[in-house]
Coordinates of C-alpha atoms in Angstrom, one line a residue:
Chain A
M1 CA -18.6 46.3 -35.9
N2 CA -19.7 49.4 -34.2
L3 CA -17.0 50.0 -31.6
P4 CA -15.8 53.0 -29.5
K5 CA -12.2 54.4 -29.7
F6 CA -11.9 54.5 -25.9
V7 CA -13.5 52.5 -23.2
E8 CA -13.4 53.4 -19.5
I9 CA -12.6 50.7 -17.0
I10 CA -13.8 51.0 -13.4
E11 CA -11.9 48.7 -11.0
V12 CA -14.1 47.1 -8.4
G13 CA -11.7 44.4 -7.1
P14 CA -10.9 46.0 -3.7
R15 CA -14.6 46.1 -2.9
D16 CA -16.8 43.8 -5.0
G17 CA -13.9 41.4 -5.4
L18 CA -12.4 41.2 -2.0
Q19 CA -15.7 41.2 -0.1
N20 CA -16.3 37.7 -1.5
E21 CA -13.0 36.2 -0.4
A22 CA -13.5 33.7 2.4
K23 CA -10.0 34.4 3.8
L24 CA -9.7 37.7 5.7
I25 CA -7.3 40.0 3.8
P26 CA -5.0 42.1 6.0
T27 CA -5.6 45.9 5.7
D28 CA -2.0 46.4 4.7
K29 CA -2.5 44.3 1.6
K30 CA -5.7 46.1 0.7
V31 CA -3.9 49.5 0.9
E32 CA -1.0 48.1 -1.1
L33 CA -3.4 46.8 -3.8
I34 CA -5.3 50.1 -4.1
N35 CA -2.0 52.0 -4.2
L36 CA -0.7 49.7 -7.0
L37 CA -3.9 50.0 -8.9
S38 CA -3.7 53.8 -8.7
Q39 CA -0.4 53.6 -10.7
T40 CA -1.9 51.6 -13.6
G41 CA -3.8 54.4 -15.4
I42 CA -7.1 53.3 -13.8
K43 CA -9.0 56.5 -13.0
R44 CA -11.9 55.2 -11.0
M45 CA -12.3 52.4 -8.5
E46 CA -14.5 51.1 -5.7
A47 CA -12.1 51.1 -2.8
T48 CA -14.2 49.7 0.1
S49 CA -17.7 49.7 1.6
F50 CA -19.5 50.8 4.8
V51 CA -21.6 47.7 5.1
S52 CA -22.4 45.8 8.3
P53 CA -19.1 44.3 9.8
K54 CA -21.3 41.5 11.1
H55 CA -22.5 40.5 7.6
V56 CA -19.3 41.4 5.7
P57 CA -16.4 41.1 8.1
Q58 CA -14.0 41.5 5.1
M59 CA -15.0 45.2 4.9
A60 CA -14.8 46.0 8.6
D61 CA -11.6 48.0 8.0
A62 CA -13.3 50.5 5.6
S63 CA -12.3 53.6 7.6
E64 CA -8.8 52.5 8.0
V65 CA -8.4 51.7 4.3
L66 CA -9.7 55.1 3.3
R67 CA -7.4 56.8 5.8
R68 CA -4.3 54.9 4.8
I69 CA -4.3 54.8 1.0
D70 CA -2.1 57.2 -1.0
R71 CA -4.7 59.2 -3.1
V72 CA -3.4 59.9 -6.6
E73 CA -4.6 63.2 -8.1
G74 CA -7.2 62.4 -10.8
V75 CA -8.1 59.0 -9.4
Q76 CA -11.6 58.6 -8.0
Y77 CA -11.9 56.3 -4.9
M78 CA -15.6 55.2 -4.4
T79 CA -17.1 53.7 -1.3
L80 CA -20.2 51.4 -1.4
I81 CA -23.0 52.5 0.9
P82 CA -26.0 50.2 1.7
N83 CA -28.1 52.7 3.7
L84 CA -28.4 56.0 5.6
K85 CA -26.2 54.6 8.4
G86 CA -23.4 53.7 6.0
Y87 CA -23.8 57.1 4.4
E88 CA -23.3 58.9 7.7
L89 CA -20.2 56.9 8.4
S90 CA -18.8 57.8 4.9
K91 CA -19.5 61.5 5.6
E92 CA -17.5 61.3 8.8
Q93 CA -14.6 60.0 6.7
G94 CA -15.0 62.8 4.1
V95 CA -15.9 60.4 1.3
D96 CA -16.5 62.3 -1.9
S97 CA -17.7 59.5 -4.2
I98 CA -20.3 56.9 -3.1
A99 CA -21.9 53.9 -4.8
L100 CA -25.5 52.9 -3.9
F101 CA -27.4 49.9 -5.0
V102 CA -30.9 48.5 -5.6
A103 CA -32.1 45.4 -7.4
A104 CA -34.3 45.2 -10.5
S105 CA -35.8 42.0 -9.1
E106 CA -38.2 42.3 -6.1
T107 CA -37.2 39.0 -4.5
F108 CA -33.5 39.7 -4.7
N109 CA -33.9 43.1 -3.1
Q110 CA -36.0 41.6 -0.3
R111 CA -33.3 38.9 0.4
N112 CA -30.4 41.3 0.0
V113 CA -31.6 44.3 2.1
R114 CA -34.8 43.0 3.6
M115 CA -37.2 45.6 2.0
P116 CA -39.1 46.1 -1.2
I117 CA -37.5 48.0 -4.1
A118 CA -39.8 51.0 -3.5
E119 CA -38.7 51.3 0.1
S120 CA -35.0 51.0 -0.9
M121 CA -35.5 53.8 -3.5
K122 CA -37.3 56.0 -0.9
Q123 CA -34.5 55.6 1.7
L124 CA -31.7 56.0 -0.9
A125 CA -33.3 59.0 -2.5
K126 CA -32.6 60.9 0.7
V127 CA -29.0 59.8 0.5
V128 CA -28.7 61.0 -3.1
E129 CA -30.3 64.3 -2.2
D130 CA -27.9 64.9 0.7
A131 CA -24.9 63.7 -1.3
K132 CA -25.6 65.9 -4.2
S133 CA -26.0 68.9 -1.9
N134 CA -22.4 68.1 -0.7
N135 CA -21.1 67.7 -4.3
T136 CA -20.6 64.0 -3.7
F137 CA -20.4 61.9 -6.8
V138 CA -23.2 59.3 -6.8
R139 CA -22.9 56.0 -8.7
F140 CA -25.9 53.7 -8.5
D141 CA -25.8 50.0 -9.2
I142 CA -28.8 48.1 -10.4
S143 CA -28.3 44.5 -9.3
T144 CA -29.9 41.5 -11.1
A145 CA -30.7 43.7 -14.1
F146 CA -30.8 40.7 -16.4
C147 CA -31.3 37.5 -14.3
C148 CA -32.4 36.9 -10.7
P149 CA -31.4 33.7 -8.9
F150 CA -35.0 33.5 -7.5
E151 CA -37.2 35.0 -10.3
R152 CA -35.0 34.0 -13.3
A153 CA -35.2 36.4 -16.3
V154 CA -35.9 40.0 -15.3
P155 CA -38.3 41.9 -17.6
V156 CA -36.6 44.8 -19.3
D157 CA -39.4 47.1 -18.2
N158 CA -38.4 46.6 -14.5
V159 CA -34.9 47.7 -15.3
L160 CA -36.1 50.7 -17.4
R161 CA -38.4 51.8 -14.5
V162 CA -35.4 51.9 -12.1
V163 CA -33.2 53.6 -14.6
K164 CA -35.8 56.4 -15.1
E165 CA -36.2 56.8 -11.4
L166 CA -32.5 57.1 -10.8
E167 CA -32.2 59.6 -13.7
S168 CA -34.9 61.7 -12.0
L169 CA -32.8 61.7 -8.9
E170 CA -29.9 63.1 -11.0
V171 CA -27.4 60.4 -10.0
D172 CA -24.1 60.7 -11.9
E173 CA -23.7 57.1 -13.0
I174 CA -26.0 54.1 -13.4
V175 CA -24.3 50.6 -13.4
V176 CA -26.4 47.9 -15.0
C177 CA -25.2 44.7 -13.3
D178 CA -25.4 41.0 -14.3
T179 CA -25.0 40.0 -10.7
I180 CA -25.2 36.2 -11.2
G181 CA -23.4 36.2 -14.6
R182 CA -26.2 34.5 -16.4
A183 CA -27.1 37.3 -18.9
N184 CA -26.7 36.3 -22.5
P185 CA -25.3 38.5 -25.3
K186 CA -28.7 38.9 -27.1
Q187 CA -30.4 40.0 -23.9
V188 CA -27.5 42.3 -23.1
Y189 CA -27.7 44.0 -26.5
E190 CA -31.4 44.5 -26.2
V191 CA -31.5 45.8 -22.6
F192 CA -28.6 48.2 -23.2
S193 CA -30.1 49.4 -26.5
E194 CA -33.3 50.3 -24.6
I195 CA -31.5 52.0 -21.8
L196 CA -29.3 54.0 -24.1
N197 CA -32.4 55.1 -26.0
L198 CA -33.5 56.9 -22.8
N199 CA -30.5 59.3 -23.4
T200 CA -29.9 59.7 -19.7
R201 CA -27.6 62.5 -18.4
A202 CA -26.1 59.8 -16.1
K203 CA -23.3 57.7 -17.5
I204 CA -24.4 54.1 -18.2
T205 CA -21.9 51.4 -17.2
G206 CA -21.9 47.7 -17.7
H207 CA -21.0 45.2 -15.0
F208 CA -20.5 41.5 -15.9
H209 CA -19.6 38.4 -14.1
D210 CA -17.9 35.4 -15.8
T211 CA -19.8 32.7 -13.8
Y212 CA -21.1 31.1 -17.0
G213 CA -18.1 32.1 -19.0
L214 CA -20.0 34.8 -20.8
S215 CA -18.5 38.1 -19.5
K216 CA -16.5 38.9 -22.6
A217 CA -19.3 37.9 -25.0
N218 CA -21.7 40.1 -23.0
T219 CA -19.1 43.0 -23.2
I220 CA -19.0 42.7 -27.0
A221 CA -22.8 42.8 -27.1
A222 CA -22.9 45.9 -24.8
L223 CA -20.1 47.6 -26.8
Q224 CA -22.2 47.2 -29.9
A225 CA -25.2 48.6 -28.2
G226 CA -23.1 51.7 -27.4
V227 CA -21.8 51.2 -23.9
A228 CA -18.3 52.5 -23.4
A229 CA -17.7 52.1 -19.6
F230 CA -17.3 48.7 -17.8
D231 CA -16.7 47.5 -14.3
A232 CA -14.0 44.8 -13.9
S233 CA -12.2 43.2 -11.0
I234 CA -8.5 42.5 -10.9
G235 CA -7.7 38.8 -11.3
G236 CA -11.4 38.1 -11.8
L237 CA -11.9 38.4 -8.0
G238 CA -15.5 38.3 -6.8
G239 CA -18.5 36.2 -7.4
C240 CA -19.6 33.6 -5.0
P241 CA -17.2 32.0 -2.5
F242 CA -19.6 29.1 -2.1
A243 CA -19.2 27.9 -5.7
P244 CA -15.6 26.5 -5.7
G245 CA -13.9 26.9 -9.0
A246 CA -16.7 29.1 -10.5
A247 CA -15.5 32.3 -12.0
G248 CA -16.1 35.7 -10.4
N249 CA -16.3 39.3 -11.8
D250 CA -15.0 40.0 -15.2
S251 CA -11.3 40.1 -15.0
T252 CA -9.7 43.6 -15.5
E253 CA -6.5 42.3 -17.1
D254 CA -8.4 40.1 -19.6
L255 CA -10.8 42.9 -20.4
V256 CA -8.0 45.4 -21.0
F257 CA -6.1 42.8 -23.1
M258 CA -9.2 42.2 -25.3
L259 CA -9.9 45.9 -25.8
H260 CA -6.3 46.7 -26.6
E261 CA -6.1 43.8 -29.1
M262 CA -9.2 45.3 -30.8
G263 CA -7.4 48.6 -31.1
I264 CA -9.6 50.2 -28.4
E265 CA -7.8 52.5 -25.9
T266 CA -8.2 52.3 -22.1
G267 CA -5.4 54.4 -20.9
I268 CA -4.3 51.5 -18.7
D269 CA -0.8 50.0 -18.6
L270 CA -1.3 46.2 -18.9
T271 CA 2.1 45.3 -17.5
K272 CA 1.4 47.3 -14.3
L273 CA -2.0 45.7 -14.1
L274 CA -0.4 42.3 -14.2
Q275 CA 1.7 43.3 -11.2
C276 CA -1.6 43.9 -9.4
V277 CA -2.6 40.3 -10.3
D278 CA 0.6 39.0 -8.9
L279 CA 0.0 40.9 -5.6
I280 CA -3.5 39.6 -5.3
K281 CA -2.5 36.0 -6.2
G282 CA -0.1 36.0 -3.3
V283 CA -2.7 37.5 -0.9
T284 CA -5.7 35.3 -1.8
E285 CA -3.6 32.1 -2.1
R286 CA -6.1 30.6 -4.5
D287 CA -6.4 29.9 -8.3
L288 CA -7.7 33.1 -9.8
T289 CA -10.1 32.9 -12.7
G290 CA -8.5 35.5 -15.1
H291 CA -6.9 34.0 -18.2
I292 CA -4.0 36.0 -19.5
S293 CA -2.0 35.9 -16.2
K294 CA -1.7 32.1 -16.7
I295 CA 0.0 32.3 -20.1
E296 CA 3.7 31.6 -20.0
N297 CA 5.8 34.1 -21.9
L298 CA 2.8 36.4 -22.5
V299 CA 3.4 38.9 -25.2
I300 CA 1.4 42.1 -24.9
Chain B
M1 CA -28.1 41.6 -33.5
N2 CA -27.9 39.5 -36.6
L3 CA -28.2 36.0 -35.4
P4 CA -29.1 32.6 -37.0
K5 CA -32.0 30.4 -35.7
F6 CA -29.9 27.3 -35.7
V7 CA -26.2 26.7 -35.1
E8 CA -24.3 23.5 -35.8
I9 CA -21.9 22.3 -33.2
I10 CA -19.1 19.9 -34.3
E11 CA -17.5 18.1 -31.3
V12 CA -13.7 17.8 -31.4
G13 CA -13.1 16.7 -27.9
P14 CA -12.2 13.0 -28.6
R15 CA -9.5 14.2 -31.1
D16 CA -8.4 17.8 -30.6
G17 CA -9.2 17.6 -26.9
L18 CA -7.8 14.3 -25.8
Q19 CA -4.6 14.5 -28.0
N20 CA -3.5 17.3 -25.6
E21 CA -4.0 15.3 -22.4
A22 CA -0.7 14.5 -20.8
K23 CA -2.2 11.4 -19.1
L24 CA -2.8 8.4 -21.5
I25 CA -6.6 7.8 -21.7
P26 CA -7.6 4.1 -22.0
T27 CA -9.3 3.1 -25.3
D28 CA -12.3 1.9 -23.3
K29 CA -13.0 5.4 -22.0
K30 CA -12.5 7.0 -25.5
V31 CA -15.1 4.6 -26.9
E32 CA -17.4 5.3 -24.0
L33 CA -17.1 9.1 -24.5
I34 CA -17.8 8.9 -28.2
N35 CA -20.8 6.6 -27.7
L36 CA -22.2 9.0 -25.0
L37 CA -21.6 12.0 -27.2
S38 CA -23.5 10.2 -30.0
Q39 CA -26.6 10.2 -27.8
T40 CA -26.6 14.0 -27.1
G41 CA -27.9 15.2 -30.5
I42 CA -24.4 16.1 -31.8
K43 CA -24.4 15.1 -35.4
R44 CA -20.7 15.5 -36.3
M45 CA -17.5 14.8 -34.4
E46 CA -13.8 14.3 -34.8
A47 CA -13.4 10.9 -33.3
T48 CA -9.6 10.2 -33.6
S49 CA -6.6 10.8 -35.9
F50 CA -4.1 8.8 -37.8
V51 CA -1.1 10.8 -36.7
S52 CA 2.4 9.4 -35.8
P53 CA 2.1 7.3 -32.6
K54 CA 5.6 8.5 -31.9
H55 CA 4.6 12.1 -31.9
V56 CA 1.1 11.7 -30.5
P57 CA 1.0 8.5 -28.4
Q58 CA -2.5 9.5 -27.2
M59 CA -3.9 8.7 -30.7
A60 CA -2.0 5.4 -31.2
D61 CA -5.3 3.5 -30.7
A62 CA -7.1 5.2 -33.7
S63 CA -8.0 2.0 -35.5
E64 CA -9.2 0.3 -32.4
V65 CA -11.4 3.3 -31.5
L66 CA -12.9 3.4 -34.9
R67 CA -13.6 -0.4 -34.8
R68 CA -15.2 -0.4 -31.4
I69 CA -17.5 2.6 -31.3
D70 CA -21.2 2.1 -31.7
R71 CA -22.0 4.2 -34.8
V72 CA -25.3 6.0 -34.6
E73 CA -27.2 6.5 -37.8
G74 CA -27.0 10.1 -38.9
V75 CA -23.9 10.9 -36.9
Q76 CA -20.7 11.6 -38.8
Y77 CA -17.4 10.4 -37.2
M78 CA -14.4 12.2 -38.7
T79 CA -10.7 11.2 -38.5
L80 CA -7.9 13.6 -38.7
I81 CA -5.2 12.8 -41.3
P82 CA -1.9 14.6 -41.5
N83 CA -0.5 13.1 -44.7
L84 CA -0.8 10.5 -47.5
K85 CA 0.4 7.8 -45.1
G86 CA -2.4 8.6 -42.6
Y87 CA -4.9 8.7 -45.4
E88 CA -3.9 5.2 -46.6
L89 CA -4.4 3.9 -43.0
S90 CA -7.8 5.6 -42.8
K91 CA -8.8 4.0 -46.1
E92 CA -7.9 0.5 -44.7
Q93 CA -10.3 1.2 -41.9
G94 CA -13.1 2.3 -44.2
V95 CA -13.2 5.9 -42.9
D96 CA -15.7 7.9 -44.8
S97 CA -15.1 11.4 -43.4
I98 CA -11.6 12.9 -43.0
A99 CA -10.2 16.1 -41.7
L100 CA -7.0 17.6 -43.2
F101 CA -5.1 20.7 -42.1
V102 CA -2.7 23.4 -43.3
A103 CA -1.6 26.6 -41.5
A104 CA -2.1 30.1 -42.8
S105 CA 1.2 31.1 -41.3
E106 CA 4.4 29.8 -43.0
T107 CA 6.5 29.4 -39.9
F108 CA 3.8 27.5 -38.1
N109 CA 3.3 25.1 -41.0
Q110 CA 7.0 24.5 -41.1
R111 CA 7.3 23.7 -37.4
N112 CA 4.1 21.6 -37.4
V113 CA 4.6 19.4 -40.5
R114 CA 8.2 20.4 -41.5
M115 CA 7.3 21.7 -45.0
P116 CA 6.1 25.0 -46.6
I117 CA 2.4 25.7 -47.0
A118 CA 2.7 25.2 -50.8
E119 CA 4.2 21.7 -50.3
S120 CA 1.4 20.8 -47.8
M121 CA -1.2 21.9 -50.2
K122 CA 0.4 19.9 -53.1
Q123 CA 0.5 16.7 -51.0
L124 CA -3.0 17.1 -49.5
A125 CA -4.5 18.0 -52.9
K126 CA -3.8 14.4 -53.9
V127 CA -5.6 13.2 -50.8
V128 CA -8.6 15.4 -51.5
E129 CA -8.8 14.2 -55.1
D130 CA -8.7 10.5 -54.1
A131 CA -11.0 11.0 -51.2
K132 CA -13.6 12.8 -53.3
S133 CA -13.4 10.0 -55.9
N134 CA -14.4 7.7 -53.0
N135 CA -17.2 9.9 -51.9
T136 CA -15.3 10.6 -48.7
F137 CA -16.4 13.8 -46.9
V138 CA -13.4 16.2 -46.7
R139 CA -13.1 18.8 -43.9
F140 CA -10.1 21.1 -44.1
D141 CA -8.7 23.0 -41.1
I142 CA -6.8 26.2 -41.6
S143 CA -4.6 26.5 -38.5
T144 CA -3.3 29.9 -37.2
A145 CA -5.8 31.7 -39.3
F146 CA -5.7 34.8 -37.0
C147 CA -2.5 34.7 -35.0
C148 CA 0.7 32.7 -35.2
P149 CA 2.9 32.1 -32.1
F150 CA 5.9 32.8 -34.3
E151 CA 4.7 35.4 -36.8
R152 CA 2.1 37.1 -34.6
A153 CA -0.9 38.6 -36.5
V154 CA -1.6 36.7 -39.7
P155 CA -2.7 38.9 -42.7
V156 CA -6.2 38.2 -43.9
D157 CA -4.9 37.8 -47.4
N158 CA -2.9 34.8 -46.4
V159 CA -6.1 33.2 -45.1
L160 CA -8.2 34.1 -48.1
R161 CA -5.5 32.6 -50.4
V162 CA -5.8 29.3 -48.6
V163 CA -9.6 29.4 -48.5
K164 CA -9.7 30.0 -52.3
E165 CA -7.3 27.2 -53.0
L166 CA -9.4 24.8 -50.8
E167 CA -12.5 25.9 -52.5
S168 CA -10.9 25.1 -55.9
L169 CA -10.2 21.6 -54.6
E170 CA -13.9 21.3 -53.8
V171 CA -13.5 20.3 -50.1
D172 CA -16.8 20.0 -48.2
E173 CA -15.9 22.1 -45.2
I174 CA -13.3 24.8 -44.4
V175 CA -12.6 25.3 -40.6
V176 CA -11.0 28.6 -39.8
C177 CA -9.0 28.0 -36.6
D178 CA -7.8 30.4 -33.9
T179 CA -5.2 27.8 -32.9
I180 CA -3.6 29.7 -30.1
G181 CA -6.8 31.4 -28.9
R182 CA -5.4 35.0 -29.4
A183 CA -7.8 36.2 -32.0
N184 CA -9.9 39.2 -31.0
P185 CA -13.6 39.8 -31.8
K186 CA -12.9 42.7 -34.2
Q187 CA -10.4 40.6 -36.2
V188 CA -12.8 37.6 -36.2
Y189 CA -15.6 39.7 -37.5
E190 CA -13.5 41.2 -40.3
V191 CA -11.8 37.9 -41.3
F192 CA -15.1 35.9 -41.4
S193 CA -16.9 38.7 -43.3
E194 CA -14.2 38.6 -46.0
I195 CA -14.3 34.8 -46.1
L196 CA -18.1 34.6 -46.3
N197 CA -18.0 37.2 -49.1
L198 CA -16.3 34.6 -51.2
N199 CA -19.5 32.6 -51.2
T200 CA -17.8 29.3 -51.1
R201 CA -19.7 26.1 -51.8
A202 CA -17.8 24.6 -48.8
K203 CA -19.3 25.1 -45.4
I204 CA -17.4 27.7 -43.3
T205 CA -16.9 26.7 -39.7
G206 CA -15.3 28.6 -36.8
H207 CA -12.9 27.0 -34.3
F208 CA -11.9 28.9 -31.2
H209 CA -9.8 28.4 -28.1
D210 CA -10.4 30.0 -24.8
T211 CA -6.7 30.5 -23.9
Y212 CA -7.1 34.2 -23.5
G213 CA -10.7 33.9 -22.3
L214 CA -12.1 35.2 -25.7
S215 CA -13.7 32.1 -27.2
K216 CA -17.3 33.2 -26.6
A217 CA -16.7 36.9 -27.5
N218 CA -15.1 35.6 -30.8
T219 CA -18.1 33.3 -31.3
I220 CA -20.5 36.3 -31.0
A221 CA -18.4 38.2 -33.5
A222 CA -18.4 35.3 -35.9
L223 CA -22.1 34.7 -35.6
Q224 CA -22.7 38.3 -36.5
A225 CA -20.4 38.0 -39.5
G226 CA -22.7 35.1 -40.6
V227 CA -21.0 31.9 -39.4
A228 CA -23.4 29.3 -38.2
A229 CA -21.2 26.3 -37.5
F230 CA -18.6 26.0 -34.7
D231 CA -16.2 23.4 -33.4
A232 CA -16.2 22.9 -29.6
S233 CA -14.6 20.4 -27.2
I234 CA -16.4 18.8 -24.3
G235 CA -15.3 20.2 -20.9
G236 CA -13.1 22.6 -22.7
L237 CA -10.5 19.8 -23.3
G238 CA -7.6 20.7 -25.5
G239 CA -5.1 23.6 -25.8
C240 CA -1.6 23.2 -24.6
P241 CA -0.7 20.7 -21.9
F242 CA 2.4 22.7 -21.1
A243 CA 0.4 25.8 -19.9
P244 CA -0.9 24.6 -16.6
G245 CA -4.3 26.2 -15.8
A246 CA -4.6 27.8 -19.2
A247 CA -7.9 27.1 -20.9
G248 CA -8.2 24.9 -24.0
N249 CA -10.7 24.6 -26.8
D250 CA -14.1 26.3 -26.5
S251 CA -16.2 24.2 -24.2
T252 CA -19.1 22.5 -25.9
E253 CA -21.4 22.7 -22.9
D254 CA -20.7 26.4 -22.3
L255 CA -21.3 27.1 -26.0
V256 CA -24.5 25.2 -26.2
F257 CA -25.7 26.9 -23.0
M258 CA -25.0 30.3 -24.4
L259 CA -26.7 29.6 -27.7
H260 CA -29.8 28.1 -26.0
E261 CA -30.0 31.1 -23.7
M262 CA -30.0 33.4 -26.8
G263 CA -32.8 31.4 -28.2
I264 CA -30.7 29.7 -30.9
E265 CA -31.3 26.0 -31.5
T266 CA -28.5 23.4 -31.6
G267 CA -30.5 20.2 -31.5
I268 CA -28.3 19.2 -28.5
D269 CA -29.6 17.9 -25.2
L270 CA -27.6 19.9 -22.6
T271 CA -28.3 17.5 -19.7
K272 CA -26.9 14.6 -21.7
L273 CA -23.9 16.8 -22.7
L274 CA -23.2 17.4 -19.0
Q275 CA -23.1 13.6 -18.5
C276 CA -20.2 13.6 -21.0
V277 CA -18.5 16.3 -19.0
D278 CA -18.8 14.1 -15.8
L279 CA -17.3 11.2 -17.7
I280 CA -14.4 13.2 -19.0
K281 CA -13.8 14.7 -15.6
G282 CA -13.4 11.3 -14.1
V283 CA -11.1 10.2 -16.9
T284 CA -8.7 13.2 -17.1
E285 CA -8.6 13.7 -13.3
R286 CA -7.9 17.4 -13.7
D287 CA -9.8 20.7 -13.3
L288 CA -11.6 21.2 -16.6
T289 CA -11.9 24.8 -17.9
G290 CA -15.6 24.8 -18.9
H291 CA -17.7 27.0 -16.7
I292 CA -21.3 25.7 -16.4
S293 CA -20.4 22.3 -15.1
K294 CA -19.0 24.0 -12.0
I295 CA -22.2 25.7 -11.0
E296 CA -24.0 24.1 -8.1
N297 CA -27.8 23.5 -8.7
L298 CA -27.4 24.6 -12.3
V299 CA -30.8 25.4 -13.9
I300 CA -30.9 24.9 -17.7

């Protein structure tokens, strides 16, 4: 098996995870979680987002979260930005790392941000340009890069077109997302092989959900295609709050466990990571979908 | 990716799955499940076992189950046999397909059947010899082929030794089992590559558990090593009843879903398989660990 020696894990629980929780999480607990995650060896995380408080009330405390967290030297705290307005808010807070997003599927982009992909790209290109002139790190998520809930399978050419456009904007990182968790390992291997063939300057990161139980199988496929950076969410937070019992984002602790068992380094302390799971378990008061935290007398 | 066109799925839910249920399942429901599974396109299953009713009360109705099921032409109904006594009982019932087992780890074999591996092999060799003289199909499980709860990682040479011995006994199928679900994809790829290099006449089958969330990742690794037959358990039944919330055997419906999404045929009707999940959900009255049955408005 073609495997890297080191894999980078980007924690998205405080943002992509918590934004899907039906129950409003107190700001104190968000700050506590981000501070605890900062002690695990994780070097990059999505901390919050400047989205509409009307649409995503869970993220209404973005400014307060950013003000209150204890920033650890060497840890990057990213903020998700949907549009120019969110970007202006993030600038006021002195945010130095932003995450933007566009879909690879036209219908999904329309439903998500009420505009065509081309219009999203046009507006966000301005954000990228300004951000880069301010030395702000720009991560860019491509949603529904494999499957769309409305259009089903997404042609690889659609994804490649977006990747090329983002590369021409000189973004720092392109995150290829299986938003609904329905990608399969064969497709993942093929899509990432084509993307990596483009030899982008931007880092290429994989982002999987475990909705259909395939996040780890897809990770193995992506690893073999040459991907060595993955998003994950503590406890498996995330996904869709309207699908009770369905799994969310790929769980950080399970992913780190798998990689370590395979002899792949992550720089992350799994014991400390499990303390973050305990914290989030108490806060969400629901059954999390990660696996290893449920094993009695776990030996790691 | 190196992938087969067709993968054979062997259903083990009625035996390996149900034997782990704390709640006693009525014989009627077992018969109903096996009959329903027989209509899905599954061609082979473990139906029950002649183990000690004192140790495994869930399987005390083995003879009745075997008498009452509607046998479908072309479907193989296997019975697990722990020892010579169980074999004699199975002969009385006219069983034509048996499954035997031995561990690759000395401590596990000792705790499981209270004898060393060599002694197990000696006793079961007699069963194999007699079974073969009666044209009985012999499947042979190697438990703890990757990890042992007592000895931890199991050296690949221990597994190869058992495989070679079983091949010399001319068994029909060798099932390489990750009994505690802790194997990792790298190890799975390496162990199966070595086993398949032996070019056994016996069919080589993989058997994974999802305890650590790795069953599908391990399946992908095994597929790439060349394995094209896998055990799975309807609903993800199985595993350890003393680990509440922990996942059990690899779920049949999730596995079939993944393979079909990858364009790999199984000959199984996923809609009918999901009816089996509904049946078992009602019978076990607990939250099953399979994923796709939890998705609302599932499109397959």
